[in-house]
Coordinates of C-alpha atoms and ligand atoms in Angstrom, one line a residue:
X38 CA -27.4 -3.6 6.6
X39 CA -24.8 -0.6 6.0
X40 CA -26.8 1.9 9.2
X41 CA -25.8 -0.5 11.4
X42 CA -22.1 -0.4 10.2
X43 CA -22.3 3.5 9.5
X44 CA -24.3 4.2 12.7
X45 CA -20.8 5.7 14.6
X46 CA -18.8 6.4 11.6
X47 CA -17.4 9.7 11.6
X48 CA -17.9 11.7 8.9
X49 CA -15.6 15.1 9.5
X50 CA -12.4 16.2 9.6
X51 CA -10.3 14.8 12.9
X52 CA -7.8 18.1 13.8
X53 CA -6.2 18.8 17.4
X54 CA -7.9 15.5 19.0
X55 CA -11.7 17.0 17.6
X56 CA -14.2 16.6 15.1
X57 CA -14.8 19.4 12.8
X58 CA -16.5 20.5 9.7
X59 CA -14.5 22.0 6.9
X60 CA -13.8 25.6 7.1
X61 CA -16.3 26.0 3.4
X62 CA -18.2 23.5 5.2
X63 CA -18.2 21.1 1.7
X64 CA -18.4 17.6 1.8
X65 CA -18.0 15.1 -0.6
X66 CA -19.8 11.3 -1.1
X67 CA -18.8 8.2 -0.7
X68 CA -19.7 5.2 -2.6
X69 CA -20.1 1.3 -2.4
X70 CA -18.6 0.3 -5.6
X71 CA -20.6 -2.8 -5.0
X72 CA -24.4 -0.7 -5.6
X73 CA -22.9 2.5 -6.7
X74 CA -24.8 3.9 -4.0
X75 CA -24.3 6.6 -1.5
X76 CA -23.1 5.5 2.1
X77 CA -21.8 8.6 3.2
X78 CA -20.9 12.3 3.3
X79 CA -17.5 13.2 4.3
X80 CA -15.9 16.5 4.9
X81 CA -13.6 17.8 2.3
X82 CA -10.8 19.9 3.7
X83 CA -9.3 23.1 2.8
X84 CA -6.1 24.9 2.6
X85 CA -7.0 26.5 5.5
X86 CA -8.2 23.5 7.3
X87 CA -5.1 21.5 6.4
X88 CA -2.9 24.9 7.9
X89 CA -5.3 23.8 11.4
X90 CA -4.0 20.3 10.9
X91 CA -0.2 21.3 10.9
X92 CA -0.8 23.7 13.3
X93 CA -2.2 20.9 15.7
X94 CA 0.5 18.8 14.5
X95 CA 3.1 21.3 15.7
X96 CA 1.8 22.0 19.2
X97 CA 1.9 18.4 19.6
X98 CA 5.3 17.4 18.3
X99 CA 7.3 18.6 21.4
X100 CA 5.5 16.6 24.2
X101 CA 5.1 13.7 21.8
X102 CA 8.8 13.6 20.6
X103 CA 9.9 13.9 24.2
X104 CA 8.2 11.1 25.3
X105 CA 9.8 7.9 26.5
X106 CA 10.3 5.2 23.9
X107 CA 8.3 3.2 26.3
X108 CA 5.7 5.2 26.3
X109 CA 5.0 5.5 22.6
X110 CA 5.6 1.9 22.6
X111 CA 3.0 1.2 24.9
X112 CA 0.2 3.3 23.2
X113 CA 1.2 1.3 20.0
X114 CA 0.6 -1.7 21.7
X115 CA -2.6 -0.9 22.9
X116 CA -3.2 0.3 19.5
X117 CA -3.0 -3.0 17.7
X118 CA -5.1 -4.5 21.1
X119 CA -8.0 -2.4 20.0
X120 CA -7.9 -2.1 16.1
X121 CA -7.8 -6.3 16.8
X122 CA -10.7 -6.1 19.5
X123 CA -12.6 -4.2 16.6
X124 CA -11.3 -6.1 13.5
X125 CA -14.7 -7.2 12.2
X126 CA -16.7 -3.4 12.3
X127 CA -13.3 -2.5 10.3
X128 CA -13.3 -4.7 8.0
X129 CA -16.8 -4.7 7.2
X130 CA -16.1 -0.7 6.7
X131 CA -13.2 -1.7 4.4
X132 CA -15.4 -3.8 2.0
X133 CA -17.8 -1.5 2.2
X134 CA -16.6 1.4 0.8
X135 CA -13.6 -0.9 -1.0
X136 CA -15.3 -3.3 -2.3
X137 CA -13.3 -6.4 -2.3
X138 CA -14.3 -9.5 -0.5
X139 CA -14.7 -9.6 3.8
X140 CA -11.7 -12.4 3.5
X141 CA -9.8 -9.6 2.0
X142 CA -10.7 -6.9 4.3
X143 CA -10.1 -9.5 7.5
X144 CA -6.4 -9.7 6.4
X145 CA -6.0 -6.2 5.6
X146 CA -7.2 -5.4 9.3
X147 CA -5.1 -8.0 10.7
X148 CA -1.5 -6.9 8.7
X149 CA -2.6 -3.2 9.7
X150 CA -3.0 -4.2 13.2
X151 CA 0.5 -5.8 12.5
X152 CA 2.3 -2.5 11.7
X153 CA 1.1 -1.3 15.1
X154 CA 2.6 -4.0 17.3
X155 CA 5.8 -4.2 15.0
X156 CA 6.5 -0.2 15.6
X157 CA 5.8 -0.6 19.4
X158 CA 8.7 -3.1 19.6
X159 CA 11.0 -0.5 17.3
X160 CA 9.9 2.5 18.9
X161 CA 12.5 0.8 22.2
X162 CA 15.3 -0.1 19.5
X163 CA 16.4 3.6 18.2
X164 CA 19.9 2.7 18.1
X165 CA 22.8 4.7 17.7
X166 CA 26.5 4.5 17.3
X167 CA 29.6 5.5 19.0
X168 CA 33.4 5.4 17.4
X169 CA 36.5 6.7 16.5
X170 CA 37.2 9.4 14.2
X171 CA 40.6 7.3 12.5
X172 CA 42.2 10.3 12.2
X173 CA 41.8 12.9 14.8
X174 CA 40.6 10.0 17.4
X175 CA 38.1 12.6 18.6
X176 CA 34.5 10.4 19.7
X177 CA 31.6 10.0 16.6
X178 CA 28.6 9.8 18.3
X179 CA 25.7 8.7 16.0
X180 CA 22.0 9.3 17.3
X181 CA 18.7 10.0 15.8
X182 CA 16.1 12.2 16.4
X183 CA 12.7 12.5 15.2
X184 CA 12.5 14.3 11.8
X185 CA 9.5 16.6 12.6
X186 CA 6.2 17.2 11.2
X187 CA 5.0 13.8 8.4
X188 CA 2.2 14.4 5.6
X189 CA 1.1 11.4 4.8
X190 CA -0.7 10.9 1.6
X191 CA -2.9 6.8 0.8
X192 CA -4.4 5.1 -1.9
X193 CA -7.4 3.2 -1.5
X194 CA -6.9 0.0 -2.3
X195 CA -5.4 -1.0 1.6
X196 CA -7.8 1.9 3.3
X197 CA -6.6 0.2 6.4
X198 CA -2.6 -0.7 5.9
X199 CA -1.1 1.7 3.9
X200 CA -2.4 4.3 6.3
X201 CA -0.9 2.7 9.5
X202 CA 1.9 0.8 7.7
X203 CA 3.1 5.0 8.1
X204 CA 1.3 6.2 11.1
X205 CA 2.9 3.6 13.1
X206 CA 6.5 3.8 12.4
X207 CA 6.2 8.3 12.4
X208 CA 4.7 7.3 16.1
X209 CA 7.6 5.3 17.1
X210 CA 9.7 7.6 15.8
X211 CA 8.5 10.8 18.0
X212 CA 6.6 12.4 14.7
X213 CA 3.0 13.9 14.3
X214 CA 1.5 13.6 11.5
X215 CA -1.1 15.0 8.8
X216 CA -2.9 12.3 6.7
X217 CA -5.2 12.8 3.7
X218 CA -6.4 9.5 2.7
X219 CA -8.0 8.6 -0.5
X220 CA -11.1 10.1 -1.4
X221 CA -12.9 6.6 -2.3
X222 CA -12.0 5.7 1.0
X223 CA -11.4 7.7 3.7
X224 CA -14.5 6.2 6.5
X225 CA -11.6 3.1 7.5
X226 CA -9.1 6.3 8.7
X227 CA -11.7 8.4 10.4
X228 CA -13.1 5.1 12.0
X229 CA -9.8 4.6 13.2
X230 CA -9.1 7.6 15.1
X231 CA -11.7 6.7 18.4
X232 CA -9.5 3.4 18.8
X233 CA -6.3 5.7 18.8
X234 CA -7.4 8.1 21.1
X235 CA -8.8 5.5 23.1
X236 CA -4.9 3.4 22.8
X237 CA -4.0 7.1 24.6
X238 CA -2.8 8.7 21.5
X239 CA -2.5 12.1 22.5
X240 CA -4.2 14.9 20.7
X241 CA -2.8 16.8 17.5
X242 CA -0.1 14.0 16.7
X243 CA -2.5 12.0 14.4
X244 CA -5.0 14.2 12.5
X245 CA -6.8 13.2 9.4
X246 CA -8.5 15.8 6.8
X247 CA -9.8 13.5 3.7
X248 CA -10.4 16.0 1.1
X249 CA -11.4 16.6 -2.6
X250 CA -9.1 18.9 -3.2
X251 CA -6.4 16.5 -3.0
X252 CA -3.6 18.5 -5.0
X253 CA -3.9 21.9 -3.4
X254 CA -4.1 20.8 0.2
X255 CA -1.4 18.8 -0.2
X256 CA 0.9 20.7 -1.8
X257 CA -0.1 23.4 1.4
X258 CA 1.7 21.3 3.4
X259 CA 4.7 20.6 1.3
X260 CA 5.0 24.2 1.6
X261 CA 4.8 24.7 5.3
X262 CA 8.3 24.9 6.7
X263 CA 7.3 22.7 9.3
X264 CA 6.9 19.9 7.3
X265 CA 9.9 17.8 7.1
X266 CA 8.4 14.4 5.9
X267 CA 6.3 13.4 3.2
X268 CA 5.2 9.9 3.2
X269 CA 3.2 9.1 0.0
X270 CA 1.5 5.8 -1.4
X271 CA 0.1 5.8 -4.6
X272 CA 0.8 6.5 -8.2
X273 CA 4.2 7.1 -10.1
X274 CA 2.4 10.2 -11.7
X275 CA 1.5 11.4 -8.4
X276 CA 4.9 10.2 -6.3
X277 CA 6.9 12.3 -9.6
X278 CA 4.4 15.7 -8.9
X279 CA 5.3 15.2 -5.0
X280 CA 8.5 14.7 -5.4
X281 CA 8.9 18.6 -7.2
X282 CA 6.7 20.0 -5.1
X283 CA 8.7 17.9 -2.0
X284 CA 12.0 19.9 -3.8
X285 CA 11.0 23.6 -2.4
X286 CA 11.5 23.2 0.9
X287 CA 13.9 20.0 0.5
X288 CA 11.1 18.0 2.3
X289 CA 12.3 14.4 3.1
X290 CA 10.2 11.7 0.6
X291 CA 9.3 8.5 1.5
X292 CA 7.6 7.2 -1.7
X293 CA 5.8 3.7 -2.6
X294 CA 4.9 4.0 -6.2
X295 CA 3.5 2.2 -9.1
X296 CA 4.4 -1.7 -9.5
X297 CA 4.4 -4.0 -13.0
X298 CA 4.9 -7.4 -11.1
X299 CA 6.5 -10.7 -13.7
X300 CA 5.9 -13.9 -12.3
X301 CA 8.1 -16.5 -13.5
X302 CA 7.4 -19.7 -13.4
X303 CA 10.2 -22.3 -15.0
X304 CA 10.0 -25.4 -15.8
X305 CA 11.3 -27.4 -12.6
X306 CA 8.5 -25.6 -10.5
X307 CA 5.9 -27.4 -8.7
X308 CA 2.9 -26.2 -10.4
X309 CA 0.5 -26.6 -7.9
X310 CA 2.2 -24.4 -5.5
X311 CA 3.0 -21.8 -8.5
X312 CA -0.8 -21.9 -8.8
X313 CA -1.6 -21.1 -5.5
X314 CA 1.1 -18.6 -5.3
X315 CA -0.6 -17.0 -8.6
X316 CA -3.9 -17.0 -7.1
X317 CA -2.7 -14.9 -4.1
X318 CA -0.3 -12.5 -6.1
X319 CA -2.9 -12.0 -9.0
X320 CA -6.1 -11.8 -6.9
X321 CA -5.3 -10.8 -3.5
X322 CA -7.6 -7.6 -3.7
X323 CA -9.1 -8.5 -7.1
X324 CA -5.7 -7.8 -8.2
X325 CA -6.1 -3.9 -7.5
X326 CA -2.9 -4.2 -5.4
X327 CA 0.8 -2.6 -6.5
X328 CA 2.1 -6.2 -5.7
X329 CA -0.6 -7.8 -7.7
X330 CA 1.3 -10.0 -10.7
X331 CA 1.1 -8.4 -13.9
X332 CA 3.2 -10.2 -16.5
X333 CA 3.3 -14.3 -16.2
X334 CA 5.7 -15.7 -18.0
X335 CA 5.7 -19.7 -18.0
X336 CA 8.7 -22.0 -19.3
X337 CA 6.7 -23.5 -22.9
X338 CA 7.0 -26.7 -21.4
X339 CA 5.0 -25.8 -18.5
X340 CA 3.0 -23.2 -20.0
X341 CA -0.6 -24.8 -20.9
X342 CA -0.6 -26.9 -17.9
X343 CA -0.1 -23.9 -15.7
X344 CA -2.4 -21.7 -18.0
X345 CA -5.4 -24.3 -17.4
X346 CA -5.2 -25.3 -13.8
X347 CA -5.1 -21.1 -13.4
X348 CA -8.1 -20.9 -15.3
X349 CA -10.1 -23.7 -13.4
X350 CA -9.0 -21.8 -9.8
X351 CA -10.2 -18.3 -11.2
X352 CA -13.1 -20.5 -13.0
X353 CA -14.1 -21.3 -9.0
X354 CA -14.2 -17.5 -7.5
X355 CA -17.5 -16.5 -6.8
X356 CA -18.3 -12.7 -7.7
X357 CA -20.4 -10.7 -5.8
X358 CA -20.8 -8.0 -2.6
X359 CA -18.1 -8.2 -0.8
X360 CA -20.2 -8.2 2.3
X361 CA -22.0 -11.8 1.5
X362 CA -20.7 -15.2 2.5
X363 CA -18.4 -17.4 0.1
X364 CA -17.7 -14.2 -1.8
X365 CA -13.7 -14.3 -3.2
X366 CA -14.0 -11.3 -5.9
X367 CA -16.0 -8.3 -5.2
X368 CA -16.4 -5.2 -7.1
X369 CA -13.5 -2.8 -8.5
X370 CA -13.2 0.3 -6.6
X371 CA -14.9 2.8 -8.9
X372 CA -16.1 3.2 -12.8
X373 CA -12.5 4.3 -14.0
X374 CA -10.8 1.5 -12.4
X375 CA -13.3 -1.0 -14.0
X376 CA -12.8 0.6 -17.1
X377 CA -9.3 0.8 -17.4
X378 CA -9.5 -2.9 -16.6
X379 CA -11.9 -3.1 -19.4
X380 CA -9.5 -1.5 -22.5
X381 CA -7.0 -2.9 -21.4
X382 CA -8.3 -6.5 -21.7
X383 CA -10.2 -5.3 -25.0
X384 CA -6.7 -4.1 -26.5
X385 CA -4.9 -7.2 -25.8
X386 CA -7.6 -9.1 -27.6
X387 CA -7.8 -7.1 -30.3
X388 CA -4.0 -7.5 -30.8
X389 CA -4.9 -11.6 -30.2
X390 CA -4.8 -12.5 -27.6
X391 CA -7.0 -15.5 -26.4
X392 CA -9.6 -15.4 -23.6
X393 CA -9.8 -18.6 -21.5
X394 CA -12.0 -17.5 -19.4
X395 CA -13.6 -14.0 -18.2
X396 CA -13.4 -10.7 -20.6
X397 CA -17.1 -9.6 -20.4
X398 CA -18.0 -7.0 -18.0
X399 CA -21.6 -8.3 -16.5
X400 CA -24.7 -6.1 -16.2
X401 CA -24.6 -3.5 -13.2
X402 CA -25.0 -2.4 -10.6
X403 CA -21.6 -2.2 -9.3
X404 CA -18.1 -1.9 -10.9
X405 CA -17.6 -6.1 -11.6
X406 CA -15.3 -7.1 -13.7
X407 CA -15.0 -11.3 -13.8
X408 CA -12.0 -13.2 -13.1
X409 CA -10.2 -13.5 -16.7
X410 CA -6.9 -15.0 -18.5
X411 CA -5.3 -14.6 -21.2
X412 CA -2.9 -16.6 -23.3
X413 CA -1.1 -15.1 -26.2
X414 CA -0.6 -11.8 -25.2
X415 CA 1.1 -10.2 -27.5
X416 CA 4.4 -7.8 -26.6
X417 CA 2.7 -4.7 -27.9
X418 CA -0.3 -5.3 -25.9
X419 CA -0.8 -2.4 -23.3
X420 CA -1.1 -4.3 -20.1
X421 CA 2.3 -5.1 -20.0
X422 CA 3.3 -1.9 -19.5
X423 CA 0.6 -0.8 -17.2
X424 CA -0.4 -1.4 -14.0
X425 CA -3.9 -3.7 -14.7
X426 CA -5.2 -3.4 -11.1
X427 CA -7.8 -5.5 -12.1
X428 CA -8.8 -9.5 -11.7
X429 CA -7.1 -10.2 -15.0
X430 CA -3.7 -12.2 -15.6
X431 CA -1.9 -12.3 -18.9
X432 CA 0.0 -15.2 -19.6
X433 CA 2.7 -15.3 -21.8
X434 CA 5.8 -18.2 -22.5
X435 CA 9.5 -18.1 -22.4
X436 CA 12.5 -20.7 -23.9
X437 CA 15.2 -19.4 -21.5
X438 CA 16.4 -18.8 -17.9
X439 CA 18.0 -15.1 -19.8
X440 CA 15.0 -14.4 -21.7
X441 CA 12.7 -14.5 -18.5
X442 CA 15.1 -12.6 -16.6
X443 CA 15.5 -9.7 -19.5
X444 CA 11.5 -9.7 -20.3
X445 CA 10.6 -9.5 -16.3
X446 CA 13.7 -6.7 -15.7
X447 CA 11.9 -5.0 -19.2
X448 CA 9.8 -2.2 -17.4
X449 CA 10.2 1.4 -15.7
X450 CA 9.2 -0.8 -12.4
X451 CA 10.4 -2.9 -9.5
X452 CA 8.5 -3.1 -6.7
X453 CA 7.9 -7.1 -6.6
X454 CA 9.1 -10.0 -8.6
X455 CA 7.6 -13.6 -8.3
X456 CA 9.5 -16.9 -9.3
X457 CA 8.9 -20.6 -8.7
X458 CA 11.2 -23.2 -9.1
X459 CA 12.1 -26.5 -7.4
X460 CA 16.2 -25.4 -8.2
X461 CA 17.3 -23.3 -5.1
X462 CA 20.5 -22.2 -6.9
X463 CA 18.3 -21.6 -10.1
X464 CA 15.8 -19.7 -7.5
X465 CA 18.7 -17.1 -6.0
X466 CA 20.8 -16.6 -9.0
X467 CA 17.6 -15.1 -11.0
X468 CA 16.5 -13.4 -8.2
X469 CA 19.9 -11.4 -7.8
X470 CA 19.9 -10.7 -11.3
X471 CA 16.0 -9.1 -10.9
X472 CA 16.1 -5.3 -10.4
X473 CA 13.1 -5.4 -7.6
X474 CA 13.0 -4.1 -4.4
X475 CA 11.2 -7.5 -3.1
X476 CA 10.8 -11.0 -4.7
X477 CA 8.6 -13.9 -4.0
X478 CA 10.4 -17.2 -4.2
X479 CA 8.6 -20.0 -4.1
X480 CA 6.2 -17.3 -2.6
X481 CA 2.7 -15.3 -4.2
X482 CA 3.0 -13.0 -0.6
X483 CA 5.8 -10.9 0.2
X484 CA 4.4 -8.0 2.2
X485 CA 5.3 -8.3 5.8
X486 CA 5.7 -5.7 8.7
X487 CA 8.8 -7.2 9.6
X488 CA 10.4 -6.6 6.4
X489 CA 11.6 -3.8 4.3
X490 CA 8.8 -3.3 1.5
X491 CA 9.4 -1.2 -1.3
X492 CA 11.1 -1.1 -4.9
X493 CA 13.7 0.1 -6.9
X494 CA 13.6 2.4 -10.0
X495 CA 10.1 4.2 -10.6
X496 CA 8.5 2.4 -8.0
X497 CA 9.5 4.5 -5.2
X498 CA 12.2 5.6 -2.6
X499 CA 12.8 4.4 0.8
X500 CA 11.1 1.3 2.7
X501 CA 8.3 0.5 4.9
X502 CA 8.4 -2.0 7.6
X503 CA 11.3 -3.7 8.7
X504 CA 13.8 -1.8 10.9
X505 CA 14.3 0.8 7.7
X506 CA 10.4 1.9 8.4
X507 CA 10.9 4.3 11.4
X508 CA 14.2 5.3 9.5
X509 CA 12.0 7.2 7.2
X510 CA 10.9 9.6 10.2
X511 CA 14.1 9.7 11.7
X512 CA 17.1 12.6 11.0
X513 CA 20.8 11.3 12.0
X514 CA 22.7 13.8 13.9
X515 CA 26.2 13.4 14.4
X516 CA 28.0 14.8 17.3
X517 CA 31.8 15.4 17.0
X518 CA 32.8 14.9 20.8
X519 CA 36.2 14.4 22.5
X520 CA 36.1 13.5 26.5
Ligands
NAP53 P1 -3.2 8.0 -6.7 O1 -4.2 8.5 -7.7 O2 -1.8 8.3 -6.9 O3 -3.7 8.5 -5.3 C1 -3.1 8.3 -4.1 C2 -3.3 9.4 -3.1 O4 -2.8 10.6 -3.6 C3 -4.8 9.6 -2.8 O5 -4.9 10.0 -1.5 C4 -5.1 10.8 -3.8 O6 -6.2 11.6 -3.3 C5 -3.8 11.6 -3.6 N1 -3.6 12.5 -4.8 C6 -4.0 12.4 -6.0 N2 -3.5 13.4 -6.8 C7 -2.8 14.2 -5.9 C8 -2.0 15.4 -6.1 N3 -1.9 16.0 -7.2 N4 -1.4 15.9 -5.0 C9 -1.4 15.2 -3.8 N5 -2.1 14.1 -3.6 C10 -2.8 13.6 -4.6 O7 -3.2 6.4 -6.6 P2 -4.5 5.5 -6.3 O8 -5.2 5.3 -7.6 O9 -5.2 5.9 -5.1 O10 -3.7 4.1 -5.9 C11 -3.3 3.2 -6.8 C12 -1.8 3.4 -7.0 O11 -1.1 3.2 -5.8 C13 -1.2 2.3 -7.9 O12 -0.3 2.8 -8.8 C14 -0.5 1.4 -6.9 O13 0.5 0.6 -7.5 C15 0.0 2.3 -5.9 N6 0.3 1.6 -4.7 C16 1.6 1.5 -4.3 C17 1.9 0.8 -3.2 C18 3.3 0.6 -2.8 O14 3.6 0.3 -1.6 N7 4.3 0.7 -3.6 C19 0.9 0.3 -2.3 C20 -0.5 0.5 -2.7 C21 -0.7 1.2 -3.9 P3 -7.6 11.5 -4.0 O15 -8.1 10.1 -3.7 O16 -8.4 12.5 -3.4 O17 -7.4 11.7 -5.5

């Protein structure tokens, strides 16, 4: 089953528009969370080998960055054509070395192939600005130009879209970039790069050099002067260490952080919806995603009814290999994430509260961990603080409209919030008083290339998507004229 799908995978390190081995010639496995067995070897860069990659990166940037807007449109477009024409091998990649479900992987390929088409469109629409100074009267004449060299840094729980939800826009833009993906997962981006040469991506402006040594190579490149953007998805922990190491050389950060998603659901809400909304935020990605919903907090009048219809839909999942049919929840991405999944369930219990279903992590192989909620959390219980990335949602009840607004707006966090409720005006006065970059109303999906994703607080700087996406790559340069 997997040679099939691994037969043309490459496996090394994609620098100047070639294949290469690392300079130490070290690689590092790759494994199917869903076996725990090995599917592949990859190449693990270097210092030196990430030096090649900026180096590559520079000797493109000129040609690339003076390029017609058209042009890099156009190779976008073909871009989404042909990461669409081979949606399937990609997704089955995805779930291979992801792990969730093929449904999962099919809309990840989809909304990646999205960011494509969406930057070909903005790549024609760098607009600028021209007034008058009220003063002197002399001419401002606003334009923007592309920022330079982009390392771009993934997680691995969107292999596929978090990689090109950055590629794209750094494309339009006129950037080159440098990306090291996540080491769990780094066959989606090397599978990627034939289908962007083939789009007529030229070579050097997109090199990829997955590598072990995540923290040194990186932080190579945040100390190259040519560097001007770093682009990072992933951790708070990690965004904070970027951001001092981004400090040296004043490198531009673009960062998508940590999330801690409440989702509210009041009493005037129609609960069927609010449960299908729950079942995407929660388990979209077996809930390893920073959107997923962390904290539930239901109105007490609504609370069991919500907490058992929830319990019959993740009753209904089917566990398993992501690759078989009818599959909904496949396996977490590697021991640690199961386990953290695991203590945090067990110290919730242990501080009472009540399983309704789920709880128990079944006999391997594979890092499974079932569909489980919880009522009665208590406050002091860990997983209201941390991220769960897990299939696991805690469910706890509110009196009041300012209760759930303080309890959701009570965390270092604020990527996404959720809310249902049938009471429009109810609907947009809580969701101006909620300190997230993003909510869901009436909504369990916010993420969207046309819109500006991101959050407020610890969970990140600057948006992706939307028209503020290519902004990231982008330097304004004024020009004090008078004619
Ligand atoms: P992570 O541990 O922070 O890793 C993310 C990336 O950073 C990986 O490529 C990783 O490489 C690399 N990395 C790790 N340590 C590094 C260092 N010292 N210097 C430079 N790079 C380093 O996060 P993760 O566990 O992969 O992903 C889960 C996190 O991502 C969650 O917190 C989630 O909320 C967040 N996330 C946020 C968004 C958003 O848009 N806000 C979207 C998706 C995920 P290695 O794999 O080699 O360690």
């Amino acid at each position: 089953m997997y040679d099939n799908l691994l037969a043309n995978v490459p496996t090394d390190l994609w620098i100047g528009g070639k294949w290469r081995k690392a300079s130490d010639n070290a690689r590092f496995d790759v494994i199917d969370p869903a076996t725990e067995k090995k599917i592949a070897s990859v190449a693990s860069a270097t210092v030196d080998d990430a030096k090649a990659a900026v180096d590559a990166a520079s000797d493109a940037f000129e040609a690339w960055g003076a390029k017609k807007p058209r042009e890099r449109g156009e190779i976008l477009r073909k871009a989404y054509e042909l990461t669409m024409r081979d949606a399937e091998r990609l997704a089955k990649l995805i779930t291979l070395e992801n792990g969730k479900a093929l449904s999962d992987s099919r809309g990840e390929v989809a909304y990646a192939a999205e960011f494509f088409r969406w930057n070909a469109e903005e790549a024609v629409r760098n607009l600028g600005q021209v007034s008058r100074a009220p003063s002197s009267g002399a001419r401002i004449l606003v334009q923007h130009k592309p920022a330079g060299i982009a390392v771009l840094v993934t997680p691995w729980n969107f292999p596929a879209a978090m990689a090109t939800r950055k590629i794209a826009p750094a494309l339009a833009a006129g950037c080159t970039v440098v990306l090291k993906p996540a080491s769990d997962t780094p066959l989606t981006m090397l599978a990627l790069m034939p289908i962007l040469e083939e789009a007529g991506v030229p070579a050097g402006v997109v090199n990829v050099i997955p590598s072990r040594s995540s923290g040194k190579v990186v932080s190579a490149m945040l100390h190259d002067p040519r560097v001007r953007v770093v682009s990072f998805t992933g951790s708070t922990e990690v965004g904070r260490k970027l951001l001092r190491e981004a400090a040296d050389n004043v490198v531009k950060p673009a960062m998508e952080l940590g999330g801690n998603a409440p989702f509210l659901v009041f009493e005037d809400a129609d609960i069927d919806a609010a449960i299908d909304g729950a079942m995407i935020a929660k388990m979209r990605n077996m809930g390893e995603a920073c959107t997923a919903a962390n904290r539930f907090y239901v109105h007490e009048k609504v609370h069991d009814e919500f907490a058992k219809k929830l319990t019959a839909k993740m009753n209904a999942l089917k566990m398993g290999n992501g690759l078989d049919d009818g599959v909904a929840l496949g396996p977490l991405v590697n021991a640690e994430g199961r386990d953290k999944v695991m203590s945090l369930v067990d110290d919730a219990v242990k501080k009472g509260a009540k399983v309704l279903t789920g709880g128990k992590v079944p006999d391997g192989p594979g890092f499974f961990y079932p569909a489980t909620v919880l009522t009665n959390v208590p406050d002091s219980a860990a997983m209201l603080n941390d991220e769960i990335f897990g299939p696991v949602a805690a469910i706890q009840s509110f009196k009041s409209e300012d209760e759930a607004i303080k309890r959701a707006n009570d965390t270092e966090y604020g990527l996404v919030a959720y809310l249902y409720t049938k009471d429009m005006n109810r609907g947009m006065r809580v969701s101006e008083k909620l300190d997230f970059g993003m909510i869901g109303l009436n909504r369990g999906l916010v993420s969207d290339p046309a819109a500006p994703f991101g959050g407020m607080k610890q969970s990140g700087i600057g948006r992706e998507g939307g028209h503020e996406g290519m902004m990231e790559f982008l330097e304004t340069q004024y020009v004090s004229l008078n004619w």
